[in-house]
Short mmCIF file of C-alpha atoms in Angstrom, two decimals:
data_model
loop_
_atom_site.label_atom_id
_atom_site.label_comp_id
_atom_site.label_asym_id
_atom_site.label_seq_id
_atom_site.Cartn_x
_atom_site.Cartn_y
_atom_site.Cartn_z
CA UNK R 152 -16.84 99.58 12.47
CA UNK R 153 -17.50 95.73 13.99
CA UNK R 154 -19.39 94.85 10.80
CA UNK R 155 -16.57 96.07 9.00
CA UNK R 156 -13.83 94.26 10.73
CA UNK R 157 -16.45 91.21 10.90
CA UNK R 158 -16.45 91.69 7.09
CA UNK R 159 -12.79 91.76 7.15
CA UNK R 160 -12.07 88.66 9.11
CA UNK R 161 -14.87 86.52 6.96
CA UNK R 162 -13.41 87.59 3.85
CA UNK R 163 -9.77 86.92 5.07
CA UNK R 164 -10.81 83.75 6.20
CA UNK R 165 -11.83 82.85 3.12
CA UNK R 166 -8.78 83.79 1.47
CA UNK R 167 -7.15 81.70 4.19
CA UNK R 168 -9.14 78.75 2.92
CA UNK R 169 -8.44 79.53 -0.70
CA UNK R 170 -4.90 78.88 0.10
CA UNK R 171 -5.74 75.50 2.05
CA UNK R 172 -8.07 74.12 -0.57
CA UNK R 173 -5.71 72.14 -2.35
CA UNK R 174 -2.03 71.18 -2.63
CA UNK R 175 -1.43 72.76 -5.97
CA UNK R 176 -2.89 75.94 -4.04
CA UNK R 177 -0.54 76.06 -1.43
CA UNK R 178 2.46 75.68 -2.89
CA UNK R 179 1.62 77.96 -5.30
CA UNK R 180 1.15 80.84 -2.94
CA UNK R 181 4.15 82.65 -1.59
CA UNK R 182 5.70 81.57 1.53
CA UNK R 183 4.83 84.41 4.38
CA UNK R 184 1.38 84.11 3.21
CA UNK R 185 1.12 79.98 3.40
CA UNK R 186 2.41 80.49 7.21
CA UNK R 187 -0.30 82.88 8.12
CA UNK R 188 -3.06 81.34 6.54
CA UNK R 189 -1.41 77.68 8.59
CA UNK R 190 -1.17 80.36 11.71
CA UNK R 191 -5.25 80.91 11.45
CA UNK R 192 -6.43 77.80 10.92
CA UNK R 193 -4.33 76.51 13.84
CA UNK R 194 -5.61 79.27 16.26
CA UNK R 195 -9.03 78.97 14.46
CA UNK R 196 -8.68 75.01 15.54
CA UNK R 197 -7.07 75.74 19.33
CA UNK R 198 -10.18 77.82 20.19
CA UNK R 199 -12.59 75.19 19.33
CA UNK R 200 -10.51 72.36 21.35
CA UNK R 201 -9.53 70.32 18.27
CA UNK R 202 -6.02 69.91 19.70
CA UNK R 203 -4.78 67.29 16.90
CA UNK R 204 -5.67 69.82 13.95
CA UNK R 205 -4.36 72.82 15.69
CA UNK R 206 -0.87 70.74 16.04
CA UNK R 207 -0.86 69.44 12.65
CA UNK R 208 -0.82 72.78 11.01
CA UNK R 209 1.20 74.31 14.01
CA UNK R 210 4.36 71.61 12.94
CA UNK R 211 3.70 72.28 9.55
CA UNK R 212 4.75 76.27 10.46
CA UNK R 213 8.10 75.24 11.97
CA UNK R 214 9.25 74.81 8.92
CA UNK R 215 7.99 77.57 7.57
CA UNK R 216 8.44 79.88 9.77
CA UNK R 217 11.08 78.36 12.40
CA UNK R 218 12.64 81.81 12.90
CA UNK R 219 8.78 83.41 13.85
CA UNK R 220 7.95 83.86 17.51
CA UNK R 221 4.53 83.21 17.03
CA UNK R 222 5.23 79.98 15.29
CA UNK R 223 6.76 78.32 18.65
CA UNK R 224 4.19 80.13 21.12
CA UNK R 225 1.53 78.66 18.97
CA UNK R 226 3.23 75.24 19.20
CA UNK R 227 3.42 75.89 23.11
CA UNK R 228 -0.16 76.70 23.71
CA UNK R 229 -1.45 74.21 21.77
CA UNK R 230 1.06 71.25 24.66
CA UNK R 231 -0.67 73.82 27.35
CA UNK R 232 -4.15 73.02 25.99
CA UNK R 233 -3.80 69.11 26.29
CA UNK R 234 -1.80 69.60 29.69
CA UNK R 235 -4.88 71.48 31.10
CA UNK R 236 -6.87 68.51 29.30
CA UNK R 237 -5.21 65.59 30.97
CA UNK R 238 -6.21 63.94 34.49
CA UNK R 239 -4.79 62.71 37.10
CA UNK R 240 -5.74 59.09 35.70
CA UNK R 241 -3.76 59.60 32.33
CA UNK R 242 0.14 58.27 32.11
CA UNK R 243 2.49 60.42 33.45
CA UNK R 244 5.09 59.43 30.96
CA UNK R 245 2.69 61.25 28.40
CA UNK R 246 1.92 64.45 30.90
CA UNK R 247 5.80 64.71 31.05
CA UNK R 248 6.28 64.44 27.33
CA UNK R 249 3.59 67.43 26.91
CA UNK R 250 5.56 69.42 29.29
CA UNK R 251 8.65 69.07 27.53
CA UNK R 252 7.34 69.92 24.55
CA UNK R 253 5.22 72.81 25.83
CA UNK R 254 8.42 74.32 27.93
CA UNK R 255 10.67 73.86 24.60
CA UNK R 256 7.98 75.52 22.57
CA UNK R 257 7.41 78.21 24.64
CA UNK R 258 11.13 78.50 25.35
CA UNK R 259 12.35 78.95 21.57
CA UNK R 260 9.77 81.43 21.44
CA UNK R 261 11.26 83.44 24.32
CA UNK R 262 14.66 82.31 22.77
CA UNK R 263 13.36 84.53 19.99
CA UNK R 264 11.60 87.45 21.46
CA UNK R 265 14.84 87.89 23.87
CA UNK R 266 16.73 89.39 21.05
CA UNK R 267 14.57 92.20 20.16
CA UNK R 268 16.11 95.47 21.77
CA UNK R 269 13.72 97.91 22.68
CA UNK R 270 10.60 95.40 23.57
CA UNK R 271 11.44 92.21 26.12
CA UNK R 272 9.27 88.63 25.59
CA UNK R 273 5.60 89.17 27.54
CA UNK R 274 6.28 88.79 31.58
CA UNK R 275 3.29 85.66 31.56
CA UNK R 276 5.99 83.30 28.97
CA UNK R 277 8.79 84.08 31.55
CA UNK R 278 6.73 82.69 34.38
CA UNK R 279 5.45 79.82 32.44
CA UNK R 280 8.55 78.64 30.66
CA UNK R 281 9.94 78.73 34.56
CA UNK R 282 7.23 77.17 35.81
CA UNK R 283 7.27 74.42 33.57
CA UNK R 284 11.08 73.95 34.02
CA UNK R 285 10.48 73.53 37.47
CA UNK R 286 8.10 70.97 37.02
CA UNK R 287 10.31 68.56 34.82
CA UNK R 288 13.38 69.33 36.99
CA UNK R 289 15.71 71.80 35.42
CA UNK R 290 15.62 74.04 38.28
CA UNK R 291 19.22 75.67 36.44
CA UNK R 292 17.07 76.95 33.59
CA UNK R 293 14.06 77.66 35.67
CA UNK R 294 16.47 80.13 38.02
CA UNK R 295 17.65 81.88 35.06
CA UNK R 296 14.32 82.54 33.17
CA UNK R 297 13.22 84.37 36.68
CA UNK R 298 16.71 86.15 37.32
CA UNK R 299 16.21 87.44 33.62
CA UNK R 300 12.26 88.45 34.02
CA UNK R 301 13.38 90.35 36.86
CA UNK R 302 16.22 92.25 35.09
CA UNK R 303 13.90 93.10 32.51
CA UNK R 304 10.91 94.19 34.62
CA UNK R 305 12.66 95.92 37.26
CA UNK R 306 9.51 97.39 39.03
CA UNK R 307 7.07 93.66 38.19
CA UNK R 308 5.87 92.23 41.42
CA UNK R 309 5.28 89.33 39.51
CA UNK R 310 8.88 88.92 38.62
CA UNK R 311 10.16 89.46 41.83
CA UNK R 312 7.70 87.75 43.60
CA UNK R 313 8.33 84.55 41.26
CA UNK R 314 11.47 84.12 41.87
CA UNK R 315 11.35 84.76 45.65
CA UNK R 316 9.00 81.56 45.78
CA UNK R 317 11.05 79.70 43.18
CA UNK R 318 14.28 80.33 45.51
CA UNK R 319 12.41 79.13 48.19
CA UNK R 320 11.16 76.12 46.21
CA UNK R 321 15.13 75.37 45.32
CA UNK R 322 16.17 75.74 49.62
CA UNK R 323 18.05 79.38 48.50
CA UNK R 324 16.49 81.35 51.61
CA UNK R 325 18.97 84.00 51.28
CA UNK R 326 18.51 84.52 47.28
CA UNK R 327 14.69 84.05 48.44
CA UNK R 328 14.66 86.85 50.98
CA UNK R 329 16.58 89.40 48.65
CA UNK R 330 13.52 88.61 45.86
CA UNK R 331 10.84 88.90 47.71
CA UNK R 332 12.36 92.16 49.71
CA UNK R 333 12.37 93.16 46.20
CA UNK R 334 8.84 92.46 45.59
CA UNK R 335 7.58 93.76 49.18
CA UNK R 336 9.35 97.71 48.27
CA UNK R 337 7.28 97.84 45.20
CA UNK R 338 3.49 96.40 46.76
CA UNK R 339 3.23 96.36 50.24
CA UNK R 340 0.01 95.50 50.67
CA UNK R 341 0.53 91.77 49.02
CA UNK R 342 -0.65 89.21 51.39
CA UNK R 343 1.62 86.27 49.95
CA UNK R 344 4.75 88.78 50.05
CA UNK R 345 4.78 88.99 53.40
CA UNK R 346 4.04 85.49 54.03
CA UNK R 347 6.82 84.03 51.84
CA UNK R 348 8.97 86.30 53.87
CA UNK R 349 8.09 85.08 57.23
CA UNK R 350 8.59 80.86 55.81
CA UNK R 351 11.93 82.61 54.43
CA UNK R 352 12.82 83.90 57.57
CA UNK R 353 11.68 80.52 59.49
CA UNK R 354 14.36 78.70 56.94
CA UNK R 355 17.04 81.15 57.33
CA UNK R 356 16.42 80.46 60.91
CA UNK R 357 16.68 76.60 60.71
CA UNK R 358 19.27 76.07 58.32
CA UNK R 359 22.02 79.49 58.77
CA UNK R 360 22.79 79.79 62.71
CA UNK R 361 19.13 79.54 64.43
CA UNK R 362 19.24 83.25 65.38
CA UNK R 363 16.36 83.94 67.67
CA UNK R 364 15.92 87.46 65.65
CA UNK R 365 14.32 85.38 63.28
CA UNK R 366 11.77 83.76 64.40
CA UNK R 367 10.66 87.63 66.26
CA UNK R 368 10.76 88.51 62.03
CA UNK R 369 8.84 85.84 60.90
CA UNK R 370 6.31 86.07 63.24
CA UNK R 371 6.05 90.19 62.50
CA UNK R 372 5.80 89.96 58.92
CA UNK R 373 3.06 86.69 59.35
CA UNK R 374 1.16 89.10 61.19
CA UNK R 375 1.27 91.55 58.63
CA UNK R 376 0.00 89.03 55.95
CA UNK R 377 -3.14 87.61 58.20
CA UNK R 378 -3.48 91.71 58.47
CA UNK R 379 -4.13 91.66 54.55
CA UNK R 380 -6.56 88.64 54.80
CA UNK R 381 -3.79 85.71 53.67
CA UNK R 382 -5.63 83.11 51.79
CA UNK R 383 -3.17 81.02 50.41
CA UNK R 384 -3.74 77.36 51.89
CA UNK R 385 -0.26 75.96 50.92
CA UNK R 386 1.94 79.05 52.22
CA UNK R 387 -0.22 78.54 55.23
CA UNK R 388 0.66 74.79 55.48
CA UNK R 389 4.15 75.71 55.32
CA UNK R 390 4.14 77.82 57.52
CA UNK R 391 2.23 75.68 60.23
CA UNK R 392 4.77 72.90 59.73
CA UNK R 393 7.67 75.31 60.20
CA UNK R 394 5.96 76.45 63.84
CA UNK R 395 4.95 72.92 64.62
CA UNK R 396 9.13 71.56 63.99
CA UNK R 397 10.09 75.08 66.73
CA UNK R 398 7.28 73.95 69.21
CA UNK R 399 4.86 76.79 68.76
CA UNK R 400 1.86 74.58 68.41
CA UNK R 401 -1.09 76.87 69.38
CA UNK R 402 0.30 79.31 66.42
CA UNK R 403 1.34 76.22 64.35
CA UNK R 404 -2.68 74.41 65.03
CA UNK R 405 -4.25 78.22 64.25
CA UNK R 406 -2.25 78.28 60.95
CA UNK R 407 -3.28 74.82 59.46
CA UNK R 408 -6.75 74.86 60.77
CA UNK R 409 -7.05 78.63 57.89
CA UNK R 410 -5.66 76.34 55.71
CA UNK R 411 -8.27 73.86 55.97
CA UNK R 412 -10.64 76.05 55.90
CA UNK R 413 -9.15 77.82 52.59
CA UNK R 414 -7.83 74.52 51.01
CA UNK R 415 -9.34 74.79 47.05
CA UNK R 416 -8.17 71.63 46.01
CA UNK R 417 -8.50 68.00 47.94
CA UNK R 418 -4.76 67.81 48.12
CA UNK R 419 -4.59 71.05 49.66
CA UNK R 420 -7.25 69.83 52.07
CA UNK R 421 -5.32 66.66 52.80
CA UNK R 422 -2.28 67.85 53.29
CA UNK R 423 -3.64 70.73 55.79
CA UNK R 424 -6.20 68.32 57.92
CA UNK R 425 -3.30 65.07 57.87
CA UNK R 426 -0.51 68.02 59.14
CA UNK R 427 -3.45 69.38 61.42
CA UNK R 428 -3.89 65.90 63.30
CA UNK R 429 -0.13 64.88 64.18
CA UNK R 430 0.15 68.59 65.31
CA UNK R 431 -2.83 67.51 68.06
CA UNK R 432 -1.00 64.68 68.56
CA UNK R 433 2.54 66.31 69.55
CA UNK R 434 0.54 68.70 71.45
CA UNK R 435 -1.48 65.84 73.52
CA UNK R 436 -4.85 66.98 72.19
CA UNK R 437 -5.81 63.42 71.59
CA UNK R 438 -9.37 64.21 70.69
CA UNK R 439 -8.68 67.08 68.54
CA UNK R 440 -6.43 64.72 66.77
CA UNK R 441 -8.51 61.94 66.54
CA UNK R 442 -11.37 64.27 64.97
CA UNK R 443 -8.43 65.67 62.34
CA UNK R 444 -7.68 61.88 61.40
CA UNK R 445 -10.87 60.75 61.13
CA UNK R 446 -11.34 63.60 58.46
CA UNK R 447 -8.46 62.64 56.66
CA UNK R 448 -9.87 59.12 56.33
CA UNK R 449 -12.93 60.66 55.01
CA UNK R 450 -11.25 62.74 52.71
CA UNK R 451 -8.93 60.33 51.63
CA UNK R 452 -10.07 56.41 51.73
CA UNK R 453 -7.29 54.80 49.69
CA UNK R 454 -4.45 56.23 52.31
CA UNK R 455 -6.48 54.41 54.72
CA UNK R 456 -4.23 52.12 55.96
CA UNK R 457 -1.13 53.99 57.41
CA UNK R 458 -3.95 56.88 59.10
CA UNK R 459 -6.18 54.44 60.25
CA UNK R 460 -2.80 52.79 62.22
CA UNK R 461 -2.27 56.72 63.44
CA UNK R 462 -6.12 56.92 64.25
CA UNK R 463 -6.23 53.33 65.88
CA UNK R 464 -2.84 54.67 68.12
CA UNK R 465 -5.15 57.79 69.52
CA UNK R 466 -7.77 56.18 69.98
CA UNK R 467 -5.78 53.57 72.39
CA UNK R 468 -4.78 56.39 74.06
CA UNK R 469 -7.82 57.80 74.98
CA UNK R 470 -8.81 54.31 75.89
CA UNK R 471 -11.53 53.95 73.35
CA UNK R 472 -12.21 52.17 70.61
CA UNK R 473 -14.40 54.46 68.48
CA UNK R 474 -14.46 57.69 67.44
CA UNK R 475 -15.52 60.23 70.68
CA UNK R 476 -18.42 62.07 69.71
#
C-alpha cells in the first residue's frame, strides 16, 4: 500500500507540474485544479524552507481561492515560518509586519472555518490567532478568540487554561479565576493550573479588598502545584515577586531560586537571578545578594551599568570592595 500511495503522490506531482509548466498551461486548466496544484507546490516549497516561493504561489491562491480555508492557513504558516526564522538582531518593524500578516492569515482562515456547523476551526488556530493578537496589542480580539475556543470546546483544558492566563495577562483576575477554575474541574493534576490560580488569587488579593483568605488560597493551591513538580520558570517568577511585594521573603527567595534553576531561556534566567538579588537585598542577605548580582552581570554584560551601581551599593554595605568569596 506505501508504494502505491508513493506511486500516487509522484504521479500527482507530476500532473501538478504539468499544470505549472507554462502559462498557456495554466490558464488552460480549470480553476479548482490550478489552486491545488498552486496549494502543493507551496506546501511542497514550505517544507523545504524556501519561504519566498512558498509565498509567491500562496498569494497567487488568494485569488483563486479567497473563499478556501486552506488558502489563508497556508498564507499564515508560511508568516509563522519566517517569524520562527527571525532573531532577535532583525528589525522589529519587519517581525511586527510578519505578525500581522500571520494573525490576519490565520484569522480569515478561522473567519472561514467558524461558519461550518457541525465541525468548529482546529483548537491549535484559536490559540495562535490569540496569541498573536496579544502580541501586536489587540487584546479585544485576542479575548474573544479564547472566550469562543472555550464555548466550542467545552471540556479543552487548553481552552480554558488559555484564557485563564490571557485574563491574567490583561489584569482580569476575576475573569482569570473563573477560567482557570474551569480548567482545574476538568485536569486536576496540571501543575500550571494550580499555579495560575494561586498568582490569581495573590492579584485578587492586591487589587479587590486585600482579604487575608487569599493569600491562605494562594499559598494552598501553590502547594498543590510544587506537589505536581511545577516547572514553569516564569509562573514561578511571578509568583516570587507577588510574595516578595507581601513580605514573605523566605517563600518569595525559595520560589525564584526553582526558577533559576528551571529558567530555559537567558531572559528567563535574567529575570529570575536580577528578581532573586533585590529580594536578598530587602531581606538584608547582603551576601546572598551580592552573589545573585554578580550572576546577573555574568549573565548579562551589556545591563552592566545600572547592576553593577546595585552590586557596587552591597558591596559598600558589607564594607568590601570585591566580591566575598
Amino acid at each position: 500500500r506505501a508504494v502505491s500511495l508513493a506511486g500516487l503522490a509522484e504521479a500527482r506531482a507530476q500532473y501538478h507540474g504539468t499544470i505549472l509548466s507554462s502559462e498557456q498551461n495554466f490558464r488552460l486548466t480549470p480553476k479548482a485544479l490550478r489552486s491545488q496544484a498552486l496549494c502543493t507546490r507551496a506546501t511542497v516549497a514550505l517544507l523545504h524552507g524556501q519561504t519566498a516561493a512558498a509565498e509567491h504561489d500562496a498569494l497567487k491562491l488568494t485569488v483563486l481561492a479567497p473563499d478556501t480555508a486552506n488558502t489563508w492557513l497556508l498564507l499564515g504558516a508560511i508568516y509563522d515560518e519566517n517569524i520562527n526564522t527571525m532573531n532577535a538582531c532583525d528589525n522589529n518593524t519587519e517581525i511586527s509586519s510578519r505578525q500581522t500578516k500571520a494573525a490576519n492569515a490565520l484569522a480569515r482562515a478561522l473567519a472561514i472555518l467558524q461558519t461550518d456547523p457541525v465541525e468548529p476551526p482546529p483548537l491549535w488556530l484559536y490559540c495562535r490567532v490569540a496569541n498573536l493578537c496579544l502580541e501586536l496589542g489587540d487584546c479585544t480580539t485576542a479575548s474573544n478568540v479564547y472566550i469562543d475556543a472555550c464555548r466550542r470546546y467545552r471540556t479543552s483544558v487548553t481552552a480554558w487554561r488559555g484564557a485563564g492566563s490571557l485574563f491574567l495577562r490583561l489584569g482580569q483576575p476575576l475573569d482569570a479565576e473563573f477560567a482557570l477554575e474551569e480548567a482545574n474541574a476538568i485536569d486536576k493534576h496540571d501543575a500550571t493550573i494550580w499555579a495560575l490560580l494561586a498568582l490569581c488569587n495573590l492579584r485578587l488579593y492586591r487589587d479587590h479588598g486585600q482579604d487575608p483568605v487569599r493569600i491562605e488560597r494562594a499559598i494552598s493551591v501553590l502547594e498543590q502545584a510544587l506537589s505536581l513538580h511545577l516547572d514553569h520558570s516564569d509562573i514561578l517568577c511571578q509568583l516570587g515577586l507577588s510574595f516578595a511585594e507581601l513580605d514573605r521573603r523566605a517563600l518569595a527567595i525559595d520560589l525564584l531560586s526553582r526558577a533559576n534553576d528551571l529558567a530555559h531561556s537567558h531572559n528567563e534566567a535574567l529575570r529570575a537571578r536580577l528578581a532573586l538579588a533585590r529580594t536578598h537585598a530587602a531581606q538584608n542577605s547582603l551576601e546572598d545578594a551580592a552573589r545573585s548580582f554578580a550572576s546577573v552581570l555574568a549573565l548579562d554584560p551589556p545591563s552592566s551599568l545600572g547592576i553593577q551601581t546595585e552590586l557596587d551599593d552591597i558591596l559598600r554595605r558589607l564594607g568590601k570592595h570585591t566580591l566575598p568569596e
